[in-house]
Short mmCIF file of C-alpha atoms in Angstrom, two decimals:
data_model
loop_
_atom_site.label_atom_id
_atom_site.label_comp_id
_atom_site.label_asym_id
_atom_site.label_seq_id
_atom_site.Cartn_x
_atom_site.Cartn_y
_atom_site.Cartn_z
CA MET B 1 -47.30 8.15 61.32
CA PHE B 2 -47.40 7.08 57.66
CA THR B 3 -50.49 5.98 55.75
CA ARG B 4 -50.26 3.47 52.92
CA ARG B 5 -50.72 6.36 50.49
CA ASP B 6 -47.77 8.18 52.11
CA LEU B 7 -45.60 5.10 51.66
CA ILE B 8 -46.61 4.63 48.02
CA ARG B 9 -45.97 8.33 47.33
CA LEU B 10 -42.52 7.92 48.88
CA ILE B 11 -41.54 4.57 47.33
CA LEU B 12 -42.70 4.89 43.71
CA PRO B 13 -40.48 7.90 42.86
CA LEU B 14 -37.60 6.12 44.63
CA ILE B 15 -38.04 3.06 42.38
CA ILE B 16 -37.96 5.30 39.31
CA GLU B 17 -34.92 7.12 40.74
CA GLN B 18 -33.09 3.84 41.30
CA VAL B 19 -33.81 2.81 37.72
CA LEU B 20 -32.51 6.13 36.41
CA VAL B 21 -29.38 6.23 38.61
CA ALA B 22 -28.50 2.62 37.85
CA THR B 23 -28.97 3.28 34.15
CA ILE B 24 -25.99 5.63 34.28
CA GLY B 25 -23.58 2.79 35.10
CA ILE B 26 -25.43 0.33 32.89
CA ALA B 27 -25.40 2.80 29.98
CA ASP B 28 -21.62 3.14 30.36
CA THR B 29 -21.23 -0.65 30.12
CA LEU B 30 -23.73 -1.03 27.27
CA MET B 31 -22.46 1.85 25.17
CA VAL B 32 -18.78 1.14 25.73
CA SER B 33 -19.41 -2.51 24.82
CA ALA B 34 -19.48 -1.30 21.22
CA VAL B 35 -15.73 -0.68 21.60
CA GLY B 36 -15.04 -4.31 22.65
CA GLU B 37 -14.46 -6.63 25.61
CA VAL B 38 -11.29 -4.86 26.72
CA ALA B 39 -13.21 -1.60 27.20
CA VAL B 40 -16.06 -3.40 29.01
CA SER B 41 -13.58 -5.07 31.34
CA ALA B 42 -11.78 -1.77 32.05
CA VAL B 43 -15.02 0.02 32.94
CA SER B 44 -16.10 -2.95 35.06
CA LEU B 45 -12.88 -2.98 37.10
CA VAL B 46 -13.02 0.74 37.91
CA ASP B 47 -16.76 0.69 38.52
CA SER B 48 -16.26 -1.97 41.18
CA PHE B 49 -13.84 0.46 42.88
CA ASN B 50 -16.05 3.50 42.21
CA VAL B 51 -19.00 1.73 43.81
CA LEU B 52 -16.86 1.34 46.96
CA LEU B 53 -16.47 5.12 47.19
CA LEU B 54 -20.04 5.81 46.11
CA GLN B 55 -21.31 3.56 48.90
CA VAL B 56 -19.13 5.36 51.45
CA PHE B 57 -20.52 8.74 50.32
CA ALA B 58 -24.06 7.32 50.35
CA ALA B 59 -23.51 5.83 53.82
CA LEU B 60 -22.33 9.17 55.20
CA ALA B 61 -25.33 10.83 53.56
CA THR B 62 -27.62 8.22 55.10
CA GLY B 63 -26.05 8.87 58.51
CA GLY B 64 -26.83 12.58 58.22
CA GLY B 65 -30.25 11.78 56.81
CA ILE B 66 -31.09 9.56 59.80
CA VAL B 67 -30.16 12.37 62.19
CA ALA B 68 -32.32 14.84 60.24
CA ALA B 69 -35.21 12.33 60.10
CA GLN B 70 -35.10 11.81 63.87
CA TYR B 71 -35.23 15.57 64.42
CA LEU B 72 -38.16 15.86 62.00
CA GLY B 73 -39.92 13.06 63.91
CA ARG B 74 -39.87 15.27 67.00
CA ASP B 75 -40.79 18.44 65.00
CA ASP B 76 -37.40 20.11 65.55
CA GLN B 77 -36.93 21.86 62.19
CA GLU B 78 -34.04 24.06 63.33
CA ASN B 79 -31.82 21.13 64.25
CA ALA B 80 -32.96 19.18 61.18
CA GLU B 81 -31.71 22.02 58.97
CA SER B 82 -28.49 22.24 60.96
CA ALA B 83 -27.93 18.51 60.42
CA ALA B 84 -28.51 18.98 56.68
CA ARG B 85 -25.94 21.77 56.41
CA GLN B 86 -23.32 19.86 58.37
CA LEU B 87 -23.97 16.77 56.26
CA LEU B 88 -23.15 18.62 53.03
CA ILE B 89 -19.97 20.12 54.50
CA ILE B 90 -18.67 16.79 55.85
CA THR B 91 -19.40 14.67 52.78
CA THR B 92 -18.09 17.22 50.28
CA GLY B 93 -14.87 17.83 52.19
CA PHE B 94 -14.25 14.10 52.55
CA SER B 95 -14.92 13.48 48.85
CA ILE B 96 -12.47 16.19 47.74
CA VAL B 97 -9.67 14.60 49.78
CA LEU B 98 -10.52 11.12 48.51
CA GLY B 99 -10.80 12.26 44.89
CA ALA B 100 -7.39 13.95 45.03
CA PHE B 101 -5.80 10.80 46.46
CA CYS B 102 -7.32 8.53 43.80
CA PHE B 103 -6.26 10.93 41.04
CA LEU B 104 -2.65 11.09 42.20
CA ALA B 105 -2.25 7.41 43.19
CA ARG B 106 -4.32 5.81 40.45
CA ARG B 107 -1.56 3.64 38.95
CA PRO B 108 -0.27 1.98 42.17
CA LEU B 109 -3.86 1.75 43.44
CA LEU B 110 -5.15 -0.17 40.43
CA GLY B 111 -1.96 -2.22 40.31
CA LEU B 112 -2.52 -3.29 43.90
CA LEU B 113 -6.18 -4.17 43.37
CA PHE B 114 -6.16 -5.59 39.84
CA GLY B 115 -2.53 -6.39 39.10
CA SER B 116 -3.47 -9.61 37.27
CA ALA B 117 -5.57 -7.78 34.67
CA GLU B 118 -4.30 -7.72 31.08
CA PRO B 119 -2.19 -4.63 30.10
CA ALA B 120 -4.77 -3.26 27.66
CA VAL B 121 -7.50 -3.56 30.29
CA MET B 122 -5.29 -1.82 32.85
CA GLU B 123 -4.61 1.16 30.57
CA GLY B 124 -8.31 1.66 29.96
CA ALA B 125 -8.98 1.38 33.69
CA LEU B 126 -6.39 4.08 34.46
CA THR B 127 -8.09 6.49 32.07
CA TYR B 128 -11.55 5.76 33.46
CA LEU B 129 -10.37 6.19 37.08
CA TRP B 130 -8.70 9.61 36.80
CA ILE B 131 -11.77 11.12 35.13
CA SER B 132 -14.06 9.42 37.64
CA ALA B 133 -12.05 10.89 40.53
CA LEU B 134 -12.96 14.40 39.37
CA SER B 135 -16.64 13.57 39.87
CA TYR B 136 -16.39 12.36 43.49
CA PRO B 137 -17.28 15.76 45.07
CA LEU B 138 -20.25 16.01 42.69
CA ILE B 139 -21.44 12.54 43.72
CA ALA B 140 -21.11 13.47 47.40
CA LEU B 141 -23.16 16.65 46.88
CA TYR B 142 -25.80 14.73 44.96
CA ASN B 143 -26.06 11.97 47.60
CA GLY B 144 -26.20 14.42 50.49
CA SER B 145 -28.81 16.65 48.85
CA ALA B 146 -30.91 13.67 47.72
CA ALA B 147 -30.84 12.23 51.27
CA ILE B 148 -32.09 15.56 52.65
CA PHE B 149 -35.07 15.55 50.27
CA ARG B 150 -35.87 11.88 51.00
CA VAL B 151 -36.01 12.27 54.78
CA GLN B 152 -38.60 15.01 54.25
CA GLY B 153 -40.69 12.44 52.41
CA ASN B 154 -40.08 14.28 49.11
CA SER B 155 -38.55 11.61 46.87
CA ARG B 156 -39.98 13.21 43.71
CA ILE B 157 -37.22 15.83 43.63
CA SER B 158 -34.37 13.31 43.77
CA MET B 159 -36.20 11.33 41.06
CA LEU B 160 -36.23 14.40 38.78
CA ALA B 161 -32.53 14.97 39.41
CA ALA B 162 -31.81 11.34 38.54
CA GLY B 163 -33.78 11.80 35.33
CA LEU B 164 -31.69 14.83 34.40
CA MET B 165 -28.49 12.89 35.12
CA ASN B 166 -29.68 9.99 33.01
CA VAL B 167 -30.53 12.11 29.96
CA THR B 168 -27.27 14.06 30.09
CA ASN B 169 -25.20 10.91 30.64
CA ILE B 170 -26.65 9.03 27.67
CA SER B 171 -26.48 12.12 25.45
CA PHE B 172 -22.84 12.87 26.20
CA ASN B 173 -21.92 9.17 26.08
CA ALA B 174 -23.35 9.02 22.56
CA LEU B 175 -21.37 12.11 21.58
CA PHE B 176 -18.06 11.07 23.14
CA ILE B 177 -18.17 7.32 22.35
CA PHE B 178 -19.88 7.09 18.97
CA VAL B 179 -19.16 10.49 17.38
CA LEU B 180 -15.79 11.49 18.84
CA LYS B 181 -14.60 7.86 19.25
CA MET B 182 -13.21 8.50 22.75
CA GLY B 183 -13.96 4.99 24.08
CA VAL B 184 -13.49 4.53 27.82
CA ALA B 185 -12.67 8.22 28.34
CA GLY B 186 -15.94 9.19 26.68
CA ALA B 187 -17.97 7.02 29.06
CA ALA B 188 -16.20 8.59 32.06
CA LEU B 189 -16.72 12.16 30.78
CA GLY B 190 -20.42 11.53 30.21
CA SER B 191 -20.80 10.39 33.83
CA LEU B 192 -18.81 13.39 35.11
CA ILE B 193 -21.03 15.92 33.32
CA SER B 194 -24.26 14.17 34.33
CA ARG B 195 -23.29 14.09 38.01
CA GLY B 196 -22.51 17.79 37.93
CA CYS B 197 -25.96 18.53 36.48
CA GLY B 198 -27.72 16.42 39.12
CA ALA B 199 -25.86 18.00 42.03
CA ALA B 200 -26.47 21.53 40.74
CA LEU B 201 -30.22 20.95 40.36
CA LEU B 202 -30.63 19.53 43.89
CA LEU B 203 -28.63 22.34 45.50
CA PHE B 204 -30.73 24.91 43.67
CA LEU B 205 -34.01 23.29 44.81
CA LEU B 206 -32.81 23.00 48.44
CA ARG B 207 -33.00 26.81 48.63
CA ASN B 208 -36.81 26.73 48.46
CA PRO B 209 -38.14 27.98 51.87
CA GLN B 210 -41.30 25.89 51.41
CA ASN B 211 -39.28 22.70 52.01
CA ARG B 212 -39.46 21.22 55.52
CA ILE B 213 -35.66 21.42 55.38
CA HIS B 214 -34.19 24.21 53.29
CA ILE B 215 -30.65 25.57 53.05
CA GLU B 216 -29.63 29.13 52.21
CA LEU B 217 -26.79 29.37 49.69
CA PRO B 218 -24.04 30.32 50.00
CA MET B 219 -23.99 28.78 53.46
CA SER B 220 -21.49 29.05 56.27
CA LEU B 221 -18.77 26.37 56.21
CA ARG B 222 -18.40 26.45 60.01
CA LEU B 223 -18.58 23.03 61.67
CA GLU B 224 -20.95 22.66 64.64
CA ARG B 225 -19.31 20.24 67.03
CA SER B 226 -22.38 18.68 68.65
CA MET B 227 -24.17 18.20 65.33
CA VAL B 228 -21.07 16.74 63.68
CA GLN B 229 -20.83 14.28 66.58
CA ASN B 230 -24.48 13.31 66.08
CA ILE B 231 -23.92 12.68 62.36
CA LEU B 232 -20.62 10.85 62.77
CA HIS B 233 -22.06 8.68 65.58
CA ILE B 234 -24.23 7.11 62.89
CA GLY B 235 -22.26 8.03 59.78
CA ILE B 236 -18.87 6.54 60.74
CA PRO B 237 -20.12 2.99 61.47
CA ASN B 238 -22.35 3.28 58.40
CA ALA B 239 -19.49 4.42 56.16
CA THR B 240 -17.07 1.90 57.67
CA GLU B 241 -19.51 -0.90 56.96
CA ALA B 242 -20.13 0.30 53.41
CA GLY B 243 -16.43 0.83 52.73
CA VAL B 244 -15.33 -2.54 54.05
CA PHE B 245 -18.21 -4.24 52.23
CA GLN B 246 -17.32 -2.65 48.91
CA LEU B 247 -13.59 -3.23 49.44
CA GLY B 248 -14.46 -6.91 49.79
CA ARG B 249 -16.36 -6.70 46.50
CA VAL B 250 -13.34 -5.12 44.82
CA LEU B 251 -11.12 -7.95 46.08
CA VAL B 252 -13.67 -10.44 44.80
CA GLN B 253 -13.46 -8.69 41.43
CA GLY B 254 -9.71 -9.31 41.61
CA ILE B 255 -10.47 -13.03 42.07
CA VAL B 256 -12.62 -12.91 38.93
CA ALA B 257 -9.73 -11.27 37.04
CA MET B 258 -7.69 -14.44 37.70
CA PHE B 259 -9.96 -16.29 35.28
CA GLY B 260 -9.37 -13.94 32.33
CA THR B 261 -11.26 -11.45 30.17
CA VAL B 262 -14.15 -13.83 29.38
CA SER B 263 -15.00 -14.15 33.07
CA LEU B 264 -14.51 -10.40 33.67
CA ALA B 265 -16.86 -9.48 30.83
CA ALA B 266 -19.47 -12.03 31.97
CA ASN B 267 -19.26 -10.79 35.55
CA ALA B 268 -19.62 -7.17 34.37
CA VAL B 269 -22.79 -8.02 32.46
CA ALA B 270 -24.21 -10.10 35.35
CA ASN B 271 -23.50 -7.27 37.82
CA SER B 272 -25.30 -4.78 35.57
CA ILE B 273 -28.33 -7.08 35.41
CA MET B 274 -28.09 -7.66 39.19
CA THR B 275 -28.38 -3.91 39.72
CA ILE B 276 -31.61 -3.91 37.71
CA SER B 277 -32.95 -6.97 39.53
CA GLN B 278 -32.59 -5.29 42.95
CA MET B 279 -34.02 -1.86 42.11
CA PRO B 280 -37.41 -2.14 43.88
CA GLY B 281 -35.67 -3.42 47.01
CA SER B 282 -33.08 -0.64 46.85
CA ALA B 283 -35.85 1.96 46.67
CA ILE B 284 -37.66 0.46 49.65
CA GLY B 285 -34.33 0.36 51.51
CA LEU B 286 -34.08 4.14 51.07
CA ALA B 287 -37.70 4.68 52.08
CA ILE B 288 -37.34 2.65 55.28
CA VAL B 289 -34.72 5.12 56.55
CA THR B 290 -37.19 8.00 56.33
CA VAL B 291 -40.09 6.06 57.83
CA VAL B 292 -38.27 4.37 60.71
CA GLY B 293 -36.08 7.42 61.43
CA GLN B 294 -39.11 9.65 61.97
CA CYS B 295 -40.85 6.97 64.08
CA ILE B 296 -37.76 6.68 66.29
CA GLY B 297 -37.53 10.46 66.63
CA ALA B 298 -41.12 10.42 67.90
CA HIS B 299 -40.32 7.43 70.20
CA LYS B 300 -42.89 5.23 68.44
CA TYR B 301 -40.95 1.96 68.50
CA LYS B 302 -43.91 -0.36 67.87
CA GLN B 303 -44.75 1.55 64.69
CA ALA B 304 -41.09 1.43 63.66
CA LYS B 305 -41.05 -2.36 64.00
CA LYS B 306 -44.32 -2.70 62.11
CA TYR B 307 -42.96 -0.64 59.23
CA MET B 308 -39.71 -2.64 59.15
CA VAL B 309 -41.65 -5.89 58.80
CA TRP B 310 -44.11 -4.48 56.27
CA LEU B 311 -41.51 -2.79 54.06
CA THR B 312 -39.17 -5.79 54.11
CA GLY B 313 -42.07 -8.02 53.06
CA THR B 314 -43.05 -5.59 50.32
CA SER B 315 -39.47 -5.66 49.04
CA LEU B 316 -39.48 -9.47 48.98
CA LEU B 317 -42.68 -9.61 46.91
CA SER B 318 -41.46 -6.98 44.44
CA LEU B 319 -38.13 -8.78 43.98
CA PHE B 320 -39.92 -12.08 43.41
CA ALA B 321 -41.96 -10.62 40.55
CA LEU B 322 -39.05 -8.80 38.90
CA ASN B 323 -36.52 -11.62 39.23
CA LEU B 324 -38.96 -14.18 37.86
CA LEU B 325 -39.38 -11.99 34.78
CA ILE B 326 -35.61 -11.57 34.37
CA ALA B 327 -35.04 -15.33 34.74
CA LEU B 328 -37.58 -16.02 31.96
CA LEU B 329 -35.95 -13.45 29.65
CA VAL B 330 -32.32 -13.95 30.68
CA HIS B 331 -30.98 -14.83 27.22
CA PRO B 332 -32.41 -11.81 25.35
CA ILE B 333 -31.41 -9.52 28.25
CA VAL B 334 -27.80 -10.73 28.13
CA GLY B 335 -28.04 -10.43 24.35
CA LEU B 336 -28.39 -6.64 24.76
CA PHE B 337 -24.67 -6.65 25.57
CA GLY B 338 -24.07 -7.71 22.00
CA SER B 339 -20.29 -7.29 21.64
CA ILE B 340 -19.30 -9.90 24.24
CA SER B 341 -18.27 -13.38 23.13
CA PRO B 342 -20.66 -16.38 23.21
CA GLU B 343 -18.59 -17.85 26.09
CA SER B 344 -19.03 -14.66 28.12
CA ALA B 345 -22.75 -14.53 27.32
CA ALA B 346 -23.32 -18.14 28.46
CA LEU B 347 -21.46 -17.54 31.71
CA ALA B 348 -23.34 -14.26 32.30
CA CYS B 349 -26.67 -16.12 31.94
CA LYS B 350 -25.63 -18.67 34.55
CA MET B 351 -24.49 -15.95 36.98
CA THR B 352 -27.73 -14.03 36.49
CA LEU B 353 -29.93 -17.03 37.25
CA VAL B 354 -28.06 -17.72 40.49
CA CYS B 355 -28.47 -14.04 41.41
CA ASN B 356 -32.22 -14.15 40.67
CA LEU B 357 -32.69 -17.01 43.13
CA LEU B 358 -30.60 -15.36 45.86
CA ASN B 359 -32.43 -12.04 45.45
CA VAL B 360 -35.76 -13.68 46.20
CA LEU B 361 -34.52 -15.78 49.12
CA PHE B 362 -32.22 -13.44 51.01
CA TRP B 363 -31.76 -9.93 49.60
CA SER B 364 -34.58 -8.08 51.38
CA THR B 365 -33.72 -9.41 54.84
CA SER B 366 -29.99 -8.87 54.19
CA PHE B 367 -30.15 -5.26 52.96
CA VAL B 368 -33.59 -3.65 53.43
CA LEU B 369 -34.19 -4.80 57.02
CA PRO B 370 -30.78 -3.60 58.33
CA ASN B 371 -31.50 -0.14 56.88
CA GLY B 372 -34.44 0.00 59.27
CA LEU B 373 -32.17 -1.01 62.14
CA ARG B 374 -29.68 1.70 61.15
CA ALA B 375 -32.47 4.30 61.16
CA ALA B 376 -33.07 3.24 64.78
CA SER B 377 -29.37 4.06 65.46
CA ASP B 378 -28.49 0.34 65.68
CA VAL B 379 -25.45 0.97 63.49
CA ARG B 380 -22.76 -0.90 65.41
CA PHE B 381 -24.56 -4.23 65.30
CA THR B 382 -25.29 -3.97 61.58
CA MET B 383 -21.68 -2.92 60.95
CA MET B 384 -20.19 -5.87 62.83
CA ILE B 385 -22.48 -8.44 61.19
CA SER B 386 -21.90 -7.05 57.70
CA ILE B 387 -18.12 -6.88 58.02
CA PHE B 388 -17.85 -10.37 59.52
CA SER B 389 -20.13 -11.91 56.90
CA MET B 390 -18.46 -10.12 53.99
CA TRP B 391 -14.94 -11.13 54.85
CA THR B 392 -15.73 -14.63 56.10
CA PHE B 393 -18.06 -15.74 53.32
CA ARG B 394 -17.93 -13.39 50.32
CA VAL B 395 -14.13 -12.91 50.32
CA GLY B 396 -12.74 -15.88 52.23
CA LEU B 397 -15.06 -18.53 50.83
CA SER B 398 -14.78 -17.09 47.29
CA TYR B 399 -11.01 -17.44 47.45
CA LEU B 400 -11.18 -21.00 48.77
CA LEU B 401 -13.70 -22.09 46.16
CA ALA B 402 -11.72 -20.41 43.39
CA LYS B 403 -8.54 -22.21 44.44
CA LEU B 404 -9.90 -25.59 45.51
CA SER B 405 -12.86 -26.20 43.18
CA ASN B 406 -13.62 -26.24 39.47
CA PHE B 407 -16.35 -23.61 39.74
CA GLY B 408 -14.22 -20.86 38.16
CA ALA B 409 -15.77 -17.39 38.31
CA MET B 410 -19.01 -18.92 39.62
CA SER B 411 -17.20 -19.37 42.95
CA ILE B 412 -17.97 -15.81 44.00
CA TRP B 413 -21.70 -16.22 43.33
CA TYR B 414 -21.92 -19.44 45.35
CA ALA B 415 -20.01 -17.81 48.22
CA MET B 416 -22.43 -14.88 48.11
CA ALA B 417 -25.28 -17.26 48.97
CA PHE B 418 -23.65 -18.06 52.33
CA ASP B 419 -23.00 -14.36 52.96
CA TRP B 420 -26.63 -13.35 52.44
CA ALA B 421 -28.02 -16.34 54.36
CA PHE B 422 -25.92 -15.45 57.42
CA ARG B 423 -27.01 -11.80 57.28
CA THR B 424 -30.66 -12.85 57.08
CA ILE B 425 -30.40 -14.98 60.22
CA ALA B 426 -28.59 -12.26 62.19
CA PHE B 427 -30.82 -9.32 61.22
CA VAL B 428 -34.14 -11.16 61.65
CA TRP B 429 -32.99 -12.27 65.12
CA ARG B 430 -32.01 -8.69 65.99
CA LEU B 431 -35.39 -7.32 64.94
CA MET B 432 -37.37 -9.91 66.89
CA SER B 433 -35.20 -9.53 70.02
CA ASN B 434 -36.07 -5.78 70.29
CA ARG B 435 -32.49 -5.03 71.35
CA TRP B 436 -32.37 -2.38 68.62
CA THR B 437 -34.69 -0.22 70.75
CA LYS B 438 -31.94 0.37 73.34
CA ASN B 439 -29.71 2.62 71.22
CA ARG B 440 -29.06 6.32 71.79
CA THR B 441 -30.98 8.65 69.45
CA VAL B 442 -30.38 12.35 68.78
#
């Protein structure tokens, strides 16, 4: 169903998009680092929580995208467009409720998650969170609209939107942080404005009737029961998995906070570099949803399996090349975060090197391959494996190592190795067993 040229045309814009989207968070960390380690730590704490919500929105969007892709695979444009409309309604409504809750309960929420953080870090985190909460509906609209374009095989549009977001974010960050001296608040406002621009552009372009899926605006807000059930059948396990996974990461961030600001700053820098080091794999993970989803919709299971193997292997090779380069240049890369202390920089280098090795060994089979299984509606298995592995290894083992060893903040990176290794074993077995072919499709 897809030629090699089709796959390249799909994947290359997605890689560029991932670079541009990730640069938004990295730019916040880099630019706010000029204010000092307290500001970097505050942004890092809230970003770990924001990523939890972003992943839930993205998972819901992926659920709707899988449904639309399966309809496109069987040439049912009417239901594909219906799925797209319902996706935007569900994700936006959910994000408004969640944003309001985080805005109103920000102080007890951050106190519960990061109560051991220093007072100055906590105050900065409170400021960053309430402004971030205002952007949640914009993020949901962006994710939903981008997913709709991707499942059509048109990743160029979401790439252009990511480029617009990147330019506006850096521009407003420079204004708010360096000119108006707004610190953490300036970084949050820059992200808010950029997300609004990205969502507005995608919604405008979705109106084009030449798209395989297009949406007339303003659209009816009426929920269609059968379509909502189709989306939630995939979206709820997907979002539950993403939410529990990211909640575990937030709790792990709380473990890092036990070791002080040096460890927090080092972990923030290493996480920013980790995002860069996984970009090609993340792009292929998005592409595999479109490819496998359409194959499943057309009942071409052998092709779906072939693409899962091929795309996972392609991800592995791309991560090997990129992570080797980062490992060779780790000191100058960490040096870009110039305002952190030498102790934080040394620890960040060590964390990054461990991450480079794990990316090559386990990341593709832990995160790209299960996206293919999800596109085949095998969402319950991937959810159960991910939740078990996250809480057993990433959270539980991190806590034990932090308490019982002298590894310090490195405990969470060593525990992550066991998490990813377990996922690899489970997902490779699932693919080879062909049990993923037995799931209900739309």
